Amino acid sequence: MTSSTMSRVRLLIDTNVLIALEDPGQTEPLVADFARRCLAGAIALYVHPATLDDFDRDPDRRRRSISESRVSKFLQLAPIPLPPIAELEARWGSIRSQNDRVDVALLHALSINTVDILVSQDAGLHRRVKDGDLEERVLTLGDAVVWLRSLQDPVDDGLPYVSDVPAYSLDPTDPIFESLRLDYPEFSEWWSTKCSPEHRPCWTISGGDGRVHGLVVRKPESGDEIGVAPHLRVLKLCTFKVADNAQGNKVGELLLRKAILHAQQNGFDFLYLTTYPKQVALLDLIERFGFETSMENAAEEIVAVKPIRRTRLEISDRSDLADVLRKNYPRFSIQDPVSLFAIPIQWRFHRQLFPEAARLTPMPLFGDETLDLRQAGRKPGNTIRKVYVCRSFNKMMKAGDVVFFYQSREDAAFHSQAVTTVGVVEQVRRARDYRELSRSTAGRSVYSEDDLRQTIEDAPNGVTVIDFLLIGHLDPVIKIDKLLEGGVLKGPPRSITSIPRSSLGTLLSSMNFGFAL
């Protein structure tokens, strides 16, 4: 293997991804984008010997020969000895079939860092690593494309907007409706007789092509619709759809965050949707953030329900805190033993991570120079799971701690020298070279390859990688003079800085998230 190959980020592709890449028919846009970006960037694509075993079991000799010839186009890992079956099952679940054996063989190769990232469309494989140490390194094709875009593309000013519009204002011939009609033959009638005439409210995300890339149709209901007390308020997501050509843009996570925060801040007790079992990606997403999917309705759809609570989140055991926080999102705790930290962030990274909180210059509207909440439906959306990279390191920071992002001084920025944003830590890691940093940020990153390489070059002793959940933005933001007066800070922070609990009152007045703290 050449030294140039050794320096490249290594992706291991599962059999299903290989087949998609080599499909002789029409290539899906997402697959084409993945292939193009791998060719254009410093990405080495590997296949595992177990993939060859998959093809060897094909009884059709001609098809098997064709498959093997396609595999030869990719770099191949040498055979890797596996630990005992009991050890593999203890880590990744039961092994009952040949497909299971292939799954754990791929995961073992990833776990010993033979490769940096595993790309697979196998829902079962993703479930094996859910909430585990490899979860962030096992990506779907869509997540892999998001990651590659962040590495390769310049920052795009045209960030997706979540718009709040009535159903009648949408074009029923938009391509996003075609697949809905295929799944639901009665969709057109429902849309024309219910949604449009009733002015059903919708959240949409539009793409640069003018088409709808994401759609949620919502409807307030009473509790008896999901078998709870009738007086309880329920918000149904009647339709939750991401367009086929928008896969890999985190559109689903943008819409989910919008729905959860809307329900949280508007007094709903439950949020729910129905979907078919084949919608694996959607089910994985909503289950991650606290939807319970134990029911089925008469149409054989899964009914997924998320309780919306406004009481204080009590935390008794920190061992699985990251999972507890995700399932209770957006609620979190600021009570002991949770620690509070201020994290300084430069303007350009603040703008990338939190676009809807970034203001370059004041934008007066009828004399009001504060954030215009009347335009909330037009603000750029944002994802829930994020990562921040910095040279500063605090050995005390741990899962569950609350971080307050402080936008450092930038004369052109409206919120210069202010705490703007709140997040909750999922995990903290250290990375000492580009490859380690790249795989640590995969799936969440907004940093370009140049950003990551420069960060490593500027930090010979390594960098800190903070995985966190975005909770929300302070309203209003808290400027440096008030932070100093309230004892939150002793001066403009230059590194990760502890915030004394005695100063919480200054911060709480701007933390209006719809639940008790």
Short mmCIF file of C-alpha atoms in Angstrom, two decimals:
data_model
loop_
_atom_site.label_atom_id
_atom_site.label_comp_id
_atom_site.label_asym_id
_atom_site.label_seq_id
_atom_site.Cartn_x
_atom_site.Cartn_y
_atom_site.Cartn_z
CA MET A 1 0.00 0.00 0.00
CA THR A 2 1.40 3.42 -0.95
CA SER A 3 2.01 6.22 1.52
CA SER A 4 -0.62 8.35 -0.25
CA THR A 5 -3.21 5.64 0.37
CA MET A 6 -2.16 5.44 4.01
CA SER A 7 -2.90 9.16 4.49
CA ARG A 8 -6.43 8.92 3.15
CA VAL A 9 -9.58 8.54 5.22
CA ARG A 10 -10.70 4.91 4.94
CA LEU A 11 -14.34 3.99 4.41
CA LEU A 12 -15.55 0.42 4.60
CA ILE A 13 -18.65 -0.18 2.48
CA ASP A 14 -21.21 -2.86 3.25
CA THR A 15 -22.52 -5.22 0.56
CA ASN A 16 -25.70 -3.17 0.10
CA VAL A 17 -23.69 -0.02 -0.60
CA LEU A 18 -21.42 -1.86 -3.02
CA ILE A 19 -24.45 -3.16 -4.93
CA ALA A 20 -25.93 0.36 -5.07
CA LEU A 21 -22.66 1.78 -6.40
CA GLU A 22 -22.37 -0.89 -9.08
CA ASP A 23 -26.03 -1.16 -10.07
CA PRO A 24 -26.08 -1.35 -13.90
CA GLY A 25 -29.46 0.43 -13.95
CA GLN A 26 -30.16 4.07 -13.24
CA THR A 27 -28.02 5.35 -10.35
CA GLU A 28 -29.87 7.03 -7.50
CA PRO A 29 -28.82 10.70 -6.97
CA LEU A 30 -27.66 10.02 -3.40
CA VAL A 31 -25.50 7.09 -4.51
CA ALA A 32 -24.05 9.13 -7.37
CA ASP A 33 -23.22 11.99 -5.00
CA PHE A 34 -21.49 9.59 -2.61
CA ALA A 35 -19.41 8.03 -5.39
CA ARG A 36 -18.46 11.39 -6.88
CA ARG A 37 -17.37 12.80 -3.53
CA CYS A 38 -15.29 9.75 -2.68
CA LEU A 39 -13.50 10.04 -6.02
CA ALA A 40 -12.97 13.78 -5.61
CA GLY A 41 -11.73 13.68 -2.02
CA ALA A 42 -9.08 11.91 0.01
CA ILE A 43 -11.31 8.87 0.52
CA ALA A 44 -10.21 5.25 0.18
CA LEU A 45 -13.10 2.79 -0.29
CA TYR A 46 -12.56 -0.69 1.13
CA VAL A 47 -14.52 -3.91 1.04
CA HIS A 48 -14.24 -6.64 3.66
CA PRO A 49 -13.46 -10.28 2.82
CA ALA A 50 -16.90 -11.09 4.24
CA THR A 51 -18.39 -9.24 1.27
CA LEU A 52 -16.78 -11.78 -1.04
CA ASP A 53 -18.31 -14.51 1.11
CA ASP A 54 -21.70 -12.89 0.51
CA PHE A 55 -21.23 -13.15 -3.23
CA ASP A 56 -19.73 -16.66 -3.05
CA ARG A 57 -23.04 -17.90 -1.66
CA ASP A 58 -24.90 -16.79 -4.79
CA PRO A 59 -25.87 -20.04 -6.64
CA ASP A 60 -25.98 -18.19 -9.99
CA ARG A 61 -22.44 -18.64 -11.32
CA ARG A 62 -22.66 -15.90 -13.95
CA ARG A 63 -24.07 -13.36 -11.51
CA ARG A 64 -21.47 -14.38 -8.95
CA SER A 65 -18.70 -13.79 -11.48
CA ILE A 66 -20.04 -10.34 -12.31
CA SER A 67 -20.30 -9.42 -8.63
CA GLU A 68 -16.74 -10.53 -7.95
CA SER A 69 -15.47 -8.46 -10.86
CA ARG A 70 -17.16 -5.39 -9.40
CA VAL A 71 -15.58 -5.97 -6.01
CA SER A 72 -12.14 -5.95 -7.64
CA LYS A 73 -12.53 -2.23 -8.35
CA PHE A 74 -12.24 -1.44 -4.65
CA LEU A 75 -9.44 -1.80 -2.12
CA GLN A 76 -9.80 -5.02 -0.15
CA LEU A 77 -8.97 -5.65 3.48
CA ALA A 78 -6.92 -8.73 4.29
CA PRO A 79 -8.66 -11.41 6.37
CA ILE A 80 -8.98 -10.33 10.02
CA PRO A 81 -9.12 -12.91 12.84
CA LEU A 82 -12.30 -12.63 14.88
CA PRO A 83 -12.59 -12.89 18.68
CA PRO A 84 -14.68 -15.75 20.12
CA ILE A 85 -18.37 -15.74 19.24
CA ALA A 86 -19.36 -15.14 22.88
CA GLU A 87 -17.25 -12.00 22.99
CA LEU A 88 -18.73 -10.69 19.74
CA GLU A 89 -22.29 -11.39 20.90
CA ALA A 90 -21.66 -9.68 24.24
CA ARG A 91 -20.70 -6.51 22.41
CA TRP A 92 -22.97 -6.48 19.35
CA GLY A 93 -25.85 -8.87 19.97
CA SER A 94 -26.84 -12.34 18.84
CA ILE A 95 -25.28 -14.08 15.83
CA ARG A 96 -27.77 -16.48 14.31
CA SER A 97 -27.19 -16.31 10.57
CA GLN A 98 -24.50 -15.78 7.99
CA ASN A 99 -25.69 -12.21 7.56
CA ASP A 100 -25.19 -11.67 11.30
CA ARG A 101 -21.65 -13.01 11.00
CA VAL A 102 -20.91 -10.57 8.18
CA ASP A 103 -22.28 -7.69 10.26
CA VAL A 104 -20.07 -8.38 13.27
CA ALA A 105 -17.04 -9.00 11.05
CA LEU A 106 -17.45 -5.49 9.61
CA LEU A 107 -17.97 -4.01 13.07
CA HIS A 108 -14.90 -5.76 14.41
CA ALA A 109 -12.80 -4.31 11.59
CA LEU A 110 -14.12 -0.88 12.50
CA SER A 111 -13.57 -1.37 16.23
CA ILE A 112 -9.85 -2.08 15.79
CA ASN A 113 -9.51 1.02 13.54
CA THR A 114 -8.65 -0.92 10.41
CA VAL A 115 -10.99 1.59 8.78
CA ASP A 116 -12.31 4.94 9.95
CA ILE A 117 -15.98 4.80 8.92
CA LEU A 118 -18.42 2.01 8.01
CA VAL A 119 -21.15 2.90 5.51
CA SER A 120 -24.17 0.60 5.49
CA GLN A 121 -27.86 0.71 4.67
CA ASP A 122 -28.54 -2.33 6.88
CA ALA A 123 -30.94 -1.26 9.65
CA GLY A 124 -30.05 -4.33 11.71
CA LEU A 125 -26.38 -3.42 11.67
CA HIS A 126 -27.17 0.12 12.81
CA ARG A 127 -29.25 -1.24 15.69
CA ARG A 128 -26.25 -3.28 16.87
CA VAL A 129 -24.23 -0.11 17.51
CA LYS A 130 -27.07 2.12 18.70
CA ASP A 131 -25.98 4.10 21.79
CA GLY A 132 -22.58 2.39 21.68
CA ASP A 133 -19.05 3.67 21.14
CA LEU A 134 -19.17 2.99 17.39
CA GLU A 135 -22.54 4.59 16.68
CA GLU A 136 -21.09 7.84 15.32
CA ARG A 137 -18.80 5.90 12.97
CA VAL A 138 -21.46 3.71 11.35
CA LEU A 139 -23.18 5.92 8.78
CA THR A 140 -25.98 5.51 6.31
CA LEU A 141 -25.34 6.66 2.75
CA GLY A 142 -27.26 9.84 3.55
CA ASP A 143 -25.18 10.62 6.64
CA ALA A 144 -21.99 9.80 4.75
CA VAL A 145 -22.90 12.31 2.06
CA VAL A 146 -23.63 14.97 4.71
CA TRP A 147 -20.22 14.34 6.23
CA LEU A 148 -18.42 14.44 2.87
CA ARG A 149 -20.21 17.66 1.94
CA SER A 150 -19.07 19.28 5.18
CA LEU A 151 -15.49 18.26 4.42
CA GLN A 152 -15.48 19.27 0.77
CA ASP A 153 -17.93 22.10 0.21
CA PRO A 154 -17.57 25.76 1.14
CA VAL A 155 -20.10 27.13 3.61
CA ASP A 156 -23.45 27.58 1.87
CA ASP A 157 -25.29 30.79 2.68
CA GLY A 158 -28.52 29.25 1.40
CA LEU A 159 -29.19 27.16 4.50
CA PRO A 160 -32.52 25.36 4.56
CA TYR A 161 -35.42 27.31 5.96
CA VAL A 162 -38.31 25.79 7.87
CA SER A 163 -41.40 27.61 6.67
CA ASP A 164 -44.85 27.56 8.29
CA VAL A 165 -47.41 27.60 5.46
CA PRO A 166 -51.03 26.49 4.87
CA ALA A 167 -51.57 23.31 2.84
CA TYR A 168 -53.45 25.12 0.09
CA SER A 169 -50.35 27.17 -0.74
CA LEU A 170 -48.37 24.07 -1.79
CA ASP A 171 -48.26 22.79 -5.35
CA PRO A 172 -49.87 19.30 -5.36
CA THR A 173 -47.80 18.41 -8.43
CA ASP A 174 -44.53 18.86 -6.54
CA PRO A 175 -42.47 15.62 -6.81
CA ILE A 176 -42.51 15.10 -3.02
CA PHE A 177 -46.19 14.14 -3.30
CA GLU A 178 -45.59 11.32 -5.80
CA SER A 179 -44.19 8.81 -3.32
CA LEU A 180 -46.90 9.77 -0.82
CA ARG A 181 -49.51 8.81 -3.40
CA LEU A 182 -47.76 5.48 -3.97
CA ASP A 183 -47.85 4.63 -0.25
CA TYR A 184 -51.30 6.08 0.35
CA PRO A 185 -53.69 5.67 -2.63
CA GLU A 186 -56.21 7.95 -0.91
CA PHE A 187 -53.64 10.73 -0.43
CA SER A 188 -54.85 12.98 -3.25
CA GLU A 189 -58.43 12.91 -2.00
CA TRP A 190 -57.32 13.52 1.59
CA TRP A 191 -55.23 16.49 0.46
CA SER A 192 -57.97 18.06 -1.65
CA THR A 193 -60.89 17.44 0.74
CA LYS A 194 -59.19 17.86 4.11
CA CYS A 195 -55.80 19.55 4.04
CA SER A 196 -56.40 22.36 1.56
CA PRO A 197 -59.97 23.32 2.56
CA GLU A 198 -59.14 23.17 6.28
CA HIS A 199 -55.99 25.24 5.80
CA ARG A 200 -53.97 22.54 7.58
CA PRO A 201 -50.70 24.07 8.82
CA CYS A 202 -47.51 22.63 7.31
CA TRP A 203 -43.80 22.94 7.89
CA THR A 204 -41.76 22.83 4.72
CA ILE A 205 -38.11 23.01 3.74
CA SER A 206 -37.51 24.19 0.19
CA GLY A 207 -34.44 23.37 -1.86
CA GLY A 208 -32.48 25.55 -4.21
CA ASP A 209 -34.42 23.98 -7.06
CA GLY A 210 -37.64 25.52 -5.75
CA ARG A 211 -39.10 22.12 -4.88
CA VAL A 212 -40.25 20.98 -1.45
CA HIS A 213 -37.48 18.93 0.13
CA GLY A 214 -39.22 18.26 3.44
CA LEU A 215 -42.86 18.33 4.51
CA VAL A 216 -44.74 17.95 7.78
CA VAL A 217 -48.52 18.36 7.96
CA ARG A 218 -49.68 18.84 11.55
CA LYS A 219 -53.04 18.69 13.30
CA PRO A 220 -53.99 19.34 16.96
CA GLU A 221 -56.07 16.48 18.41
CA SER A 222 -57.47 15.32 21.74
CA GLY A 223 -55.90 12.61 23.85
CA ASP A 224 -58.43 9.91 23.00
CA GLU A 225 -56.88 9.65 19.52
CA ILE A 226 -53.93 7.81 21.07
CA GLY A 227 -55.71 6.22 24.05
CA VAL A 228 -54.95 8.80 26.73
CA ALA A 229 -57.25 11.17 28.62
CA PRO A 230 -59.38 13.26 26.23
CA HIS A 231 -58.47 16.55 27.90
CA LEU A 232 -54.78 16.11 27.05
CA ARG A 233 -53.50 18.03 24.04
CA VAL A 234 -51.98 15.98 21.24
CA LEU A 235 -50.16 17.16 18.13
CA LYS A 236 -50.32 14.72 15.22
CA LEU A 237 -47.75 14.85 12.45
CA CYS A 238 -50.14 13.64 9.76
CA THR A 239 -47.39 13.59 7.14
CA PHE A 240 -43.63 13.48 7.72
CA LYS A 241 -41.82 13.23 4.41
CA VAL A 242 -38.34 13.91 3.05
CA ALA A 243 -38.04 14.06 -0.74
CA ASP A 244 -35.92 11.37 -2.37
CA ASN A 245 -33.54 13.95 -3.87
CA ALA A 246 -33.04 15.57 -0.46
CA GLN A 247 -31.74 12.48 1.35
CA GLY A 248 -28.45 13.24 3.06
CA ASN A 249 -29.24 16.84 3.98
CA LYS A 250 -30.46 16.25 7.57
CA VAL A 251 -33.89 17.46 6.46
CA GLY A 252 -35.63 14.89 8.66
CA GLU A 253 -33.70 16.01 11.74
CA LEU A 254 -34.45 19.66 10.97
CA LEU A 255 -38.17 18.94 10.77
CA LEU A 256 -38.15 16.75 13.87
CA ARG A 257 -36.47 19.46 15.91
CA LYS A 258 -39.06 21.96 14.73
CA ALA A 259 -41.92 19.63 15.69
CA ILE A 260 -40.55 18.76 19.14
CA LEU A 261 -39.80 22.36 20.08
CA HIS A 262 -43.20 23.53 18.80
CA ALA A 263 -44.98 20.91 20.91
CA GLN A 264 -42.79 21.70 23.92
CA GLN A 265 -43.36 25.45 23.79
CA ASN A 266 -47.05 25.39 22.87
CA GLY A 267 -48.52 23.31 25.66
CA PHE A 268 -48.98 19.94 23.93
CA ASP A 269 -48.83 16.81 26.08
CA PHE A 270 -47.99 14.32 23.32
CA LEU A 271 -46.52 14.35 19.83
CA TYR A 272 -47.21 11.42 17.49
CA LEU A 273 -47.11 10.13 13.95
CA THR A 274 -47.91 6.93 12.08
CA THR A 275 -45.68 5.23 9.53
CA TYR A 276 -45.12 1.90 7.86
CA PRO A 277 -42.43 -0.45 9.21
CA LYS A 278 -40.43 -0.07 5.97
CA GLN A 279 -39.60 3.54 6.93
CA VAL A 280 -36.56 2.37 8.87
CA ALA A 281 -34.60 5.62 8.73
CA LEU A 282 -37.53 7.63 10.09
CA LEU A 283 -38.19 5.10 12.85
CA ASP A 284 -34.54 5.09 13.90
CA LEU A 285 -34.54 8.90 14.03
CA ILE A 286 -37.69 9.32 16.11
CA GLU A 287 -36.90 6.45 18.49
CA ARG A 288 -33.55 8.09 19.19
CA PHE A 289 -35.40 11.15 20.47
CA GLY A 290 -37.96 9.50 22.71
CA PHE A 291 -40.79 8.27 20.50
CA GLU A 292 -42.25 4.98 21.73
CA THR A 293 -43.28 2.67 18.89
CA SER A 294 -45.14 -0.20 20.52
CA MET A 295 -48.55 0.20 18.86
CA GLU A 296 -49.98 -0.57 15.43
CA ASN A 297 -53.21 0.81 13.97
CA ALA A 298 -55.84 -0.82 11.75
CA ALA A 299 -53.87 0.11 8.62
CA GLU A 300 -50.86 -1.86 9.98
CA GLU A 301 -48.92 1.34 10.50
CA ILE A 302 -46.67 1.83 13.50
CA VAL A 303 -47.97 4.49 15.89
CA ALA A 304 -45.05 6.40 17.40
CA VAL A 305 -45.75 8.63 20.43
CA LYS A 306 -43.49 11.04 22.32
CA PRO A 307 -44.63 12.39 25.71
CA ILE A 308 -44.02 16.12 26.09
CA ARG A 309 -43.31 17.06 29.69
CA ARG A 310 -42.70 20.43 31.28
CA THR A 311 -41.52 19.26 34.70
CA ARG A 312 -37.88 19.36 35.74
CA LEU A 313 -35.83 16.44 34.42
CA GLU A 314 -34.47 14.54 37.41
CA ILE A 315 -31.26 12.61 36.85
CA SER A 316 -30.26 9.91 39.31
CA ASP A 317 -27.82 7.77 37.30
CA ARG A 318 -25.16 9.21 34.99
CA SER A 319 -24.19 5.86 33.46
CA ASP A 320 -26.56 6.18 30.50
CA LEU A 321 -27.07 9.92 30.65
CA ALA A 322 -26.52 10.58 26.94
CA ASP A 323 -29.38 8.22 26.09
CA VAL A 324 -31.62 9.74 28.78
CA LEU A 325 -31.02 13.22 27.40
CA ARG A 326 -31.77 12.19 23.81
CA LYS A 327 -35.01 10.45 24.76
CA ASN A 328 -36.15 13.42 26.88
CA TYR A 329 -35.02 16.03 24.36
CA PRO A 330 -35.15 19.00 24.67
CA ARG A 331 -35.37 18.74 28.49
CA PHE A 332 -32.12 18.68 30.42
CA SER A 333 -30.93 19.30 33.96
CA ILE A 334 -28.88 22.08 35.53
CA GLN A 335 -29.07 20.61 39.03
CA ASP A 336 -26.14 19.11 40.93
CA PRO A 337 -24.00 17.23 39.95
CA VAL A 338 -24.28 18.81 36.48
CA SER A 339 -21.49 21.30 35.76
CA LEU A 340 -21.83 24.47 33.66
CA PHE A 341 -19.25 25.73 31.16
CA ALA A 342 -18.75 28.66 28.82
CA ILE A 343 -17.19 27.82 25.46
CA PRO A 344 -15.79 30.69 23.37
CA ILE A 345 -16.44 30.30 19.66
CA GLN A 346 -15.22 32.43 16.77
CA TRP A 347 -17.81 34.17 14.60
CA ARG A 348 -17.32 32.06 11.48
CA PHE A 349 -17.71 28.79 13.40
CA HIS A 350 -20.63 30.20 15.38
CA ARG A 351 -22.31 31.03 12.09
CA GLN A 352 -21.72 27.51 10.75
CA LEU A 353 -22.95 25.74 13.87
CA PHE A 354 -25.85 28.02 14.77
CA PRO A 355 -27.01 29.80 11.61
CA GLU A 356 -30.37 30.89 13.00
CA ALA A 357 -28.67 32.66 15.92
CA ALA A 358 -26.13 34.44 13.74
CA ARG A 359 -26.71 38.07 12.87
CA LEU A 360 -24.17 39.99 10.84
CA THR A 361 -25.71 43.43 11.33
CA PRO A 362 -28.83 44.77 13.05
CA MET A 363 -31.96 44.29 10.95
CA PRO A 364 -34.47 46.91 12.15
CA LEU A 365 -38.13 46.19 11.65
CA PHE A 366 -40.55 48.91 12.71
CA GLY A 367 -37.85 50.26 15.01
CA ASP A 368 -37.21 46.88 16.68
CA GLU A 369 -33.54 45.88 16.54
CA THR A 370 -33.85 42.69 18.60
CA LEU A 371 -34.26 39.23 17.10
CA ASP A 372 -37.52 39.35 15.13
CA LEU A 373 -39.55 36.46 16.51
CA ARG A 374 -42.30 37.15 13.97
CA GLN A 375 -39.92 35.73 11.39
CA ALA A 376 -39.27 32.54 13.39
CA GLY A 377 -40.87 30.41 10.70
CA ARG A 378 -38.41 31.79 8.15
CA LYS A 379 -35.26 31.34 10.18
CA PRO A 380 -32.75 28.75 8.99
CA GLY A 381 -33.34 25.40 10.60
CA ASN A 382 -30.74 23.47 12.56
CA THR A 383 -29.94 19.92 13.50
CA ILE A 384 -30.07 18.45 17.00
CA ARG A 385 -26.82 16.49 17.24
CA LYS A 386 -23.73 18.61 16.79
CA VAL A 387 -19.99 18.54 17.37
CA TYR A 388 -17.59 21.30 18.38
CA VAL A 389 -13.82 21.10 18.04
CA CYS A 390 -11.39 23.29 19.98
CA ARG A 391 -7.86 23.31 21.36
CA SER A 392 -9.07 24.05 24.88
CA PHE A 393 -9.41 21.04 27.18
CA ASN A 394 -11.22 20.69 30.49
CA LYS A 395 -10.76 17.35 32.22
CA MET A 396 -13.87 17.96 34.32
CA MET A 397 -16.36 18.15 31.43
CA LYS A 398 -18.54 15.06 31.06
CA ALA A 399 -21.82 13.77 29.65
CA GLY A 400 -24.82 15.75 30.88
CA ASP A 401 -22.92 18.96 31.54
CA VAL A 402 -24.44 22.13 30.11
CA VAL A 403 -22.42 24.32 27.75
CA PHE A 404 -23.10 27.97 26.97
CA PHE A 405 -21.55 29.15 23.71
CA TYR A 406 -19.97 32.58 23.91
CA GLN A 407 -19.53 34.34 20.59
CA SER A 408 -16.09 35.97 20.71
CA ARG A 409 -15.48 39.53 19.70
CA GLU A 410 -16.24 40.31 16.07
CA ASP A 411 -17.02 43.92 15.24
CA ALA A 412 -19.26 43.00 12.31
CA ALA A 413 -21.35 40.54 14.34
CA PHE A 414 -24.53 41.73 16.03
CA HIS A 415 -24.09 39.34 18.98
CA SER A 416 -20.40 40.01 19.48
CA GLN A 417 -19.17 39.12 22.99
CA ALA A 418 -22.38 37.46 24.13
CA VAL A 419 -23.63 34.06 25.27
CA THR A 420 -26.09 33.02 22.58
CA THR A 421 -26.66 29.27 22.67
CA VAL A 422 -27.17 26.34 25.05
CA GLY A 423 -26.20 22.72 24.50
CA VAL A 424 -25.86 19.55 26.57
CA VAL A 425 -22.74 17.40 26.36
CA GLU A 426 -23.09 13.81 25.12
CA GLN A 427 -19.41 12.91 25.21
CA VAL A 428 -15.94 14.49 25.19
CA ARG A 429 -13.00 13.01 23.34
CA ARG A 430 -9.46 13.91 22.32
CA ALA A 431 -8.10 13.65 18.77
CA ARG A 432 -4.41 13.84 17.96
CA ASP A 433 -4.26 13.60 14.17
CA TYR A 434 -6.42 14.36 11.16
CA ARG A 435 -7.66 10.80 10.69
CA GLU A 436 -8.75 10.50 14.33
CA LEU A 437 -10.39 13.92 14.19
CA SER A 438 -12.16 13.12 10.93
CA ARG A 439 -13.74 9.92 12.22
CA SER A 440 -14.60 11.58 15.55
CA THR A 441 -16.63 14.28 13.80
CA ALA A 442 -18.23 12.14 11.08
CA GLY A 443 -21.99 12.40 10.84
CA ARG A 444 -22.27 15.68 12.78
CA SER A 445 -19.62 17.99 11.43
CA VAL A 446 -20.00 21.34 9.69
CA TYR A 447 -16.22 21.69 9.42
CA SER A 448 -14.44 21.51 6.08
CA GLU A 449 -11.41 19.31 5.50
CA ASP A 450 -9.23 22.45 5.51
CA ASP A 451 -10.73 23.49 8.87
CA LEU A 452 -9.98 20.12 10.43
CA ARG A 453 -6.45 19.90 9.04
CA GLN A 454 -5.66 23.46 10.16
CA THR A 455 -7.06 22.76 13.63
CA ILE A 456 -4.77 19.74 14.01
CA GLU A 457 -1.76 21.62 12.68
CA ASP A 458 -2.35 24.39 15.21
CA ALA A 459 -2.65 21.94 18.11
CA PRO A 460 0.31 19.52 18.21
CA ASN A 461 -0.93 18.14 21.54
CA GLY A 462 -4.36 17.30 20.16
CA VAL A 463 -7.82 18.85 20.14
CA THR A 464 -11.01 18.38 22.12
CA VAL A 465 -14.08 16.99 20.35
CA ILE A 466 -17.37 17.77 22.12
CA ASP A 467 -20.49 15.93 20.96
CA PHE A 468 -23.56 17.82 22.16
CA LEU A 469 -27.28 18.24 21.69
CA LEU A 470 -28.40 21.69 20.62
CA ILE A 471 -31.08 22.81 23.09
CA GLY A 472 -31.78 26.32 21.88
CA HIS A 473 -30.77 29.94 21.81
CA LEU A 474 -31.01 32.48 24.60
CA ASP A 475 -33.72 35.10 24.23
CA PRO A 476 -32.38 37.65 24.65
CA VAL A 477 -28.68 36.87 24.30
CA ILE A 478 -26.58 37.95 27.29
CA LYS A 479 -23.86 40.47 26.56
CA ILE A 480 -20.47 40.53 28.24
CA ASP A 481 -21.26 43.43 30.59
CA LYS A 482 -24.23 41.56 32.09
CA LEU A 483 -22.21 38.32 32.26
CA LEU A 484 -19.52 40.11 34.26
CA GLU A 485 -22.04 41.87 36.49
CA GLY A 486 -23.87 38.60 37.23
CA GLY A 487 -20.68 36.69 38.02
CA VAL A 488 -21.11 34.29 35.09
CA LEU A 489 -17.64 35.21 33.81
CA LYS A 490 -14.65 37.09 35.19
CA GLY A 491 -13.68 38.29 31.74
CA PRO A 492 -14.05 37.35 28.05
CA PRO A 493 -13.24 33.60 28.02
CA ARG A 494 -10.32 32.41 25.90
CA SER A 495 -10.81 28.72 26.64
CA ILE A 496 -13.45 26.42 28.16
CA THR A 497 -14.38 28.11 31.44
CA SER A 498 -16.40 26.86 34.41
CA ILE A 499 -19.52 28.87 35.28
CA PRO A 500 -20.29 29.14 39.01
CA ARG A 501 -23.70 27.80 39.97
CA SER A 502 -24.33 30.94 42.02
CA SER A 503 -24.59 32.94 38.77
CA LEU A 504 -27.37 30.80 37.25
CA GLY A 505 -30.00 33.46 37.83
CA THR A 506 -28.40 35.66 35.19
CA LEU A 507 -28.65 32.87 32.61
CA LEU A 508 -32.06 31.48 33.55
CA SER A 509 -33.88 34.67 32.65
CA SER A 510 -33.06 34.03 28.98
CA MET A 511 -33.62 30.25 28.98
CA ASN A 512 -37.26 30.07 27.91
CA PHE A 513 -37.47 26.54 26.53
CA GLY A 514 -40.94 25.48 27.71
CA PHE A 515 -39.97 23.31 30.70
CA ALA A 516 -38.78 23.73 34.27
CA LEU A 517 -35.09 23.87 35.09
#
